[in-house]
Amino acid sequence: EAGVTQSPTHLIKTRGQQATLRCSPISGHTSVYWYQQALGLGLQFLLWYDEGEERNRGNFPPRFSGRQFPNYSSELNVNALELEDSALYLCASSLNRQGGNQPQHFGDGTRLSIL
Amino acid sequence: AQSVTQPDIHITVSEGASLELRCNYSYGATPYLFWYVQSPGQGLQLLLKYFSGDTLVQGIKGFEAEFKRSQSSFNLRKPSVHWSDAAEYFCAVGPSGNTGKLIFGQGTTLQVKP
C-alpha cells in the first residue's frame, strides 16, 4: 500500500512568488493535514481538510491556503512568499474526520526554499 | 494550554546500549500520545501510539513506550540501540477536541556511537 506522497520534493522560489505543494493521502484516508517544519521553530500545524472542507487552520497568515479535491488529494498554496517561509512542508493523512483516535501518517515533505 | 516537552535536545548512546527518550505532556483530558521518528531528509514515521488501555505499548523497530498518568510522561525505550536508529525523535499529543492538530515536542536527536 502506498504511503502519503508529496510533490515536488524540492521547490525553489523567490520572494513575492507563489508556491503550490501537492499531497496524495493513503488510499481510504479522507483527512489531510499540513504542517510546517521550519528551522528552530519545530513542527507547526497549518491546515486540516476533511471531505473537501477546511476543518481547522493554525496560526498562519491568510496567504497560506489550500484545498482538498474529491479524490481527497490536497494542495497547499503559499502566496507572496517571504524568506521566512523557507521550510519543510509535511502532509499527513488519517482515516476519518475524528482524527483523535486515528494516527496521522506523514509523507516525506516538500522542501521549499525562498531566495 | 496543551504542550509537549522533550527535555533532551541531543542524546548520544553506544551501539548495543539501552535507550530512553523522555517526553512530558500537558493536556486537559486523557491524551492520545504518539512517537514519531524522522531520518535526515525524510518525513515522520509513526513508531507507536497510545490511546487507552495497557500503559506499556509496543511499536515498530523494537521500540516501546510507557504512559504514566501520574507523571504526565510517555517515555520511549529500546533495550539495544542499532546504528540505524540515529535520527530525530518527536513526541506528540492530540488532536485535542475536534481540531485535527497534533502538538509536537521540539524533538530529540539521537546519535549512536559505534
Tab-separated table of C-alpha atoms in Angstrom:
chain	number	residue	atom	x	y	z
A	1	GLU	CA	0.000	0.000	0.000
A	2	ALA	CA	1.397	3.374	-0.992
A	3	GLY	CA	2.021	5.884	1.738
A	4	VAL	CA	1.404	9.592	1.669
A	5	THR	CA	3.063	11.073	-1.391
A	6	GLN	CA	4.094	14.688	-1.791
A	7	SER	CA	5.325	16.637	-4.776
A	8	PRO	CA	7.573	18.244	-5.647
A	9	THR	CA	10.390	17.078	-3.390
A	10	HIS	CA	12.116	20.412	-3.630
A	11	LEU	CA	10.849	23.797	-4.723
A	12	ILE	CA	12.894	26.946	-5.142
A	13	LYS	CA	11.143	30.299	-5.397
A	14	THR	CA	11.944	33.956	-4.983
A	15	ARG	CA	10.288	36.433	-2.669
A	16	GLY	CA	6.850	37.530	-3.778
A	17	GLN	CA	6.196	34.461	-5.912
A	18	GLN	CA	3.541	31.848	-5.290
A	19	ALA	CA	4.132	28.177	-4.467
A	20	THR	CA	1.858	25.161	-4.857
A	21	LEU	CA	2.559	21.961	-2.981
A	22	ARG	CA	0.663	18.732	-3.558
A	23	CYS	CA	-0.251	15.760	-1.424
A	24	SER	CA	-1.904	12.409	-2.088
A	25	PRO	CA	-3.165	10.636	1.025
A	26	ILE	CA	-3.070	6.949	1.779
A	27	SER	CA	-5.861	5.154	-0.038
A	28	GLY	CA	-9.005	5.220	2.078
A	29	HIS	CA	-7.931	8.200	4.161
A	30	THR	CA	-10.253	11.187	3.996
A	31	SER	CA	-8.438	13.646	6.258
A	32	VAL	CA	-5.365	15.558	5.140
A	33	TYR	CA	-3.205	17.727	7.376
A	34	TRP	CA	-0.427	20.178	6.580
A	35	TYR	CA	2.452	21.049	8.904
A	36	GLN	CA	5.392	23.408	8.570
A	37	GLN	CA	8.791	22.371	9.907
A	38	ALA	CA	10.979	25.435	9.932
A	39	LEU	CA	14.473	25.567	11.366
A	40	GLY	CA	14.311	26.496	15.002
A	41	LEU	CA	10.512	26.582	15.102
A	42	GLY	CA	9.684	22.892	15.213
A	43	LEU	CA	6.581	21.314	13.718
A	44	GLN	CA	3.670	23.721	13.424
A	45	PHE	CA	0.128	22.781	12.414
A	46	LEU	CA	-1.057	24.617	9.304
A	47	LEU	CA	-4.318	23.210	7.980
A	48	TRP	CA	-6.738	20.295	8.212
A	49	TYR	CA	-9.035	19.193	5.418
A	50	ASP	CA	-11.671	16.517	5.532
A	51	GLU	CA	-14.316	15.587	2.971
A	52	GLY	CA	-13.318	18.556	0.863
A	53	GLU	CA	-13.740	21.154	3.574
A	54	GLU	CA	-11.280	23.105	5.685
A	55	ARG	CA	-11.866	21.984	9.262
A	56	ASN	CA	-9.198	23.927	11.101
A	57	ARG	CA	-6.198	26.149	10.490
A	58	GLY	CA	-3.227	27.053	12.601
A	59	ASN	CA	-1.797	30.440	13.408
A	60	PHE	CA	-0.630	31.324	9.909
A	61	PRO	CA	-1.497	34.337	7.729
A	62	PRO	CA	-4.198	34.061	5.055
A	63	ARG	CA	-1.614	33.844	2.299
A	64	PHE	CA	-1.345	30.195	3.351
A	65	SER	CA	-4.326	28.427	1.868
A	66	GLY	CA	-5.271	25.154	0.312
A	67	ARG	CA	-7.961	22.845	-0.816
A	68	GLN	CA	-8.928	19.229	-0.928
A	69	PHE	CA	-10.163	17.573	-4.076
A	70	PRO	CA	-12.926	14.965	-4.479
A	71	ASN	CA	-10.290	12.218	-4.591
A	72	TYR	CA	-9.048	13.500	-1.179
A	73	SER	CA	-5.734	14.764	-2.530
A	74	SER	CA	-4.797	18.225	-1.400
A	75	GLU	CA	-2.914	21.350	-2.422
A	76	LEU	CA	-1.200	23.884	-0.215
A	77	ASN	CA	-0.776	27.318	-1.751
A	78	VAL	CA	1.511	29.963	-0.363
A	79	ASN	CA	1.188	33.427	-1.885
A	80	ALA	CA	3.526	36.397	-1.672
A	81	LEU	CA	6.400	34.218	-0.497
A	82	GLU	CA	8.683	35.565	2.200
A	83	LEU	CA	12.143	34.405	3.216
A	84	GLU	CA	10.714	33.045	6.474
A	85	ASP	CA	8.516	30.623	4.525
A	86	SER	CA	11.579	28.510	3.803
A	87	ALA	CA	10.816	25.206	5.486
A	88	LEU	CA	9.924	21.571	5.057
A	89	TYR	CA	6.181	21.249	4.486
A	90	LEU	CA	4.785	17.938	5.629
A	91	CYS	CA	1.478	16.447	4.662
A	92	ALA	CA	-0.237	13.769	6.732
A	93	SER	CA	-3.406	11.764	6.330
A	94	SER	CA	-5.695	9.794	8.595
A	95	LEU	CA	-8.686	7.544	8.272
A	96	ASN	CA	-11.530	9.795	9.257
A	97	ARG	CA	-12.610	13.158	10.475
A	98	GLN	CA	-12.339	12.283	14.139
A	99	GLY	CA	-8.586	12.280	13.946
A	100	GLY	CA	-8.049	11.843	17.644
A	101	ASN	CA	-8.230	8.096	17.591
A	102	GLN	CA	-6.677	7.676	14.202
A	103	PRO	CA	-2.964	8.325	13.878
A	104	GLN	CA	-1.666	10.721	11.281
A	105	HIS	CA	0.691	9.229	8.716
A	106	PHE	CA	3.206	11.563	7.126
A	107	GLY	CA	4.777	11.942	3.737
A	108	ASP	CA	8.415	12.843	3.110
A	109	GLY	CA	7.653	16.506	2.655
A	110	THR	CA	8.367	19.289	0.198
A	111	ARG	CA	11.436	21.395	0.898
A	112	LEU	CA	10.550	24.983	-0.020
A	113	SER	CA	13.456	27.374	-0.365
A	114	ILE	CA	12.930	31.093	-0.849
A	115	LEU	CA	15.781	33.051	-2.405
B	1	ALA	CA	-2.600	25.079	27.319
B	2	GLN	CA	-1.597	21.804	25.775
B	3	SER	CA	2.109	21.270	25.357
B	4	VAL	CA	4.778	18.639	24.954
B	5	THR	CA	8.273	18.851	26.390
B	6	GLN	CA	11.202	16.750	25.359
B	7	PRO	CA	13.869	17.733	27.874
B	8	ASP	CA	16.802	16.278	25.956
B	9	ILE	CA	17.713	18.039	22.733
B	10	HIS	CA	20.557	15.698	21.934
B	11	ILE	CA	21.452	12.228	23.224
B	12	THR	CA	24.433	10.038	22.361
B	13	VAL	CA	24.468	6.329	23.143
B	14	SER	CA	26.753	3.482	22.172
B	15	GLU	CA	25.510	0.840	19.804
B	16	GLY	CA	24.009	-2.005	21.788
B	17	ALA	CA	23.248	0.173	24.800
B	18	SER	CA	19.754	0.810	26.072
B	19	LEU	CA	17.883	3.996	25.257
B	20	GLU	CA	15.266	6.102	26.965
B	21	LEU	CA	13.916	9.317	25.465
B	22	ARG	CA	11.827	11.465	27.742
B	23	CYS	CA	8.516	13.120	26.952
B	24	ASN	CA	6.281	15.119	29.269
B	25	TYR	CA	2.927	16.485	28.254
B	26	SER	CA	0.338	18.918	29.480
B	27	TYR	CA	-3.183	18.034	28.418
B	28	GLY	CA	-6.613	18.601	29.873
B	29	ALA	CA	-8.103	15.186	29.246
B	30	THR	CA	-6.940	11.669	28.550
B	31	PRO	CA	-4.360	12.227	25.880
B	32	TYR	CA	-3.656	10.495	22.654
B	33	LEU	CA	0.132	10.141	22.542
B	34	PHE	CA	2.494	9.345	19.724
B	35	TRP	CA	6.170	8.900	18.994
B	36	TYR	CA	7.482	9.634	15.519
B	37	VAL	CA	10.966	9.268	14.060
B	38	GLN	CA	12.476	11.427	11.335
B	39	SER	CA	15.593	10.393	9.452
B	40	PRO	CA	17.554	13.106	7.637
B	41	GLY	CA	15.752	14.351	4.540
B	42	GLN	CA	12.671	12.312	5.245
B	43	GLY	CA	9.236	12.722	6.747
B	44	LEU	CA	7.906	11.411	10.028
B	45	GLN	CA	7.383	7.719	10.603
B	46	LEU	CA	4.976	6.607	13.313
B	47	LEU	CA	6.755	4.422	15.874
B	48	LEU	CA	3.888	3.807	18.281
B	49	LYS	CA	0.726	5.265	19.736
B	50	TYR	CA	-1.215	5.267	22.984
B	51	PHE	CA	-4.943	5.773	23.039
B	52	SER	CA	-6.119	3.857	26.100
B	53	GLY	CA	-5.746	0.561	27.930
B	54	ASP	CA	-2.406	-1.058	28.620
B	55	THR	CA	0.046	1.665	29.583
B	56	LEU	CA	3.001	-0.148	28.024
B	57	VAL	CA	2.745	-0.001	24.253
B	58	GLN	CA	4.866	-1.780	21.719
B	59	GLY	CA	5.867	-0.210	18.436
B	60	ILE	CA	7.890	-0.898	15.372
B	61	LYS	CA	11.654	-1.393	15.227
B	62	GLY	CA	11.775	-2.786	18.770
B	63	PHE	CA	10.618	0.407	20.489
B	64	GLU	CA	8.206	0.594	23.383
B	65	ALA	CA	6.782	3.418	25.471
B	66	GLU	CA	5.130	3.641	28.852
B	67	PHE	CA	2.303	6.021	29.685
B	68	LYS	CA	2.442	7.289	33.268
B	69	ARG	CA	-0.516	9.500	34.040
B	70	SER	CA	0.777	10.485	37.485
B	71	GLN	CA	3.966	11.836	35.949
B	72	SER	CA	2.394	13.133	32.717
B	73	SER	CA	5.065	11.221	30.864
B	74	PHE	CA	5.308	8.986	27.838
B	75	ASN	CA	8.941	7.894	27.606
B	76	LEU	CA	10.273	5.928	24.675
B	77	ARG	CA	12.606	2.997	25.282
B	78	LYS	CA	14.647	0.486	23.366
B	79	PRO	CA	16.734	-2.220	25.038
B	80	SER	CA	19.527	-2.286	22.461
B	81	VAL	CA	20.194	0.538	20.035
B	82	HIS	CA	21.355	-0.058	16.471
B	83	TRP	CA	23.362	2.412	14.394
B	84	SER	CA	20.356	2.764	12.085
B	85	ASP	CA	18.342	4.231	14.967
B	86	ALA	CA	20.263	7.507	14.673
B	87	ALA	CA	17.581	10.064	13.822
B	88	GLU	CA	15.381	12.724	15.364
B	89	TYR	CA	12.533	11.585	17.571
B	90	PHE	CA	9.350	13.524	18.198
B	91	CYS	CA	6.747	13.031	20.869
B	92	ALA	CA	3.265	14.347	20.055
B	93	VAL	CA	-0.086	14.727	21.778
B	94	GLY	CA	-3.559	15.268	20.426
B	95	PRO	CA	-5.519	16.053	18.469
B	96	SER	CA	-7.458	17.985	21.055
B	97	GLY	CA	-11.200	18.178	20.686
B	98	ASN	CA	-12.064	18.282	17.029
B	99	THR	CA	-9.089	20.349	15.866
B	100	GLY	CA	-7.091	17.743	13.972
B	101	LYS	CA	-3.971	19.354	15.396
B	102	LEU	CA	-1.064	17.360	16.761
B	103	ILE	CA	1.176	19.198	19.197
B	104	PHE	CA	4.797	18.165	18.886
B	105	GLY	CA	7.727	18.390	21.207
B	106	GLN	CA	10.889	20.051	19.965
B	107	GLY	CA	12.483	16.713	19.195
B	108	THR	CA	15.451	14.741	20.469
B	109	THR	CA	18.350	13.995	18.163
B	110	LEU	CA	19.842	10.573	18.769
B	111	GLN	CA	23.446	9.906	17.857
B	112	VAL	CA	24.737	6.329	18.016
B	113	LYS	CA	28.414	5.683	18.636
B	114	PRO	CA	29.960	2.563	17.111
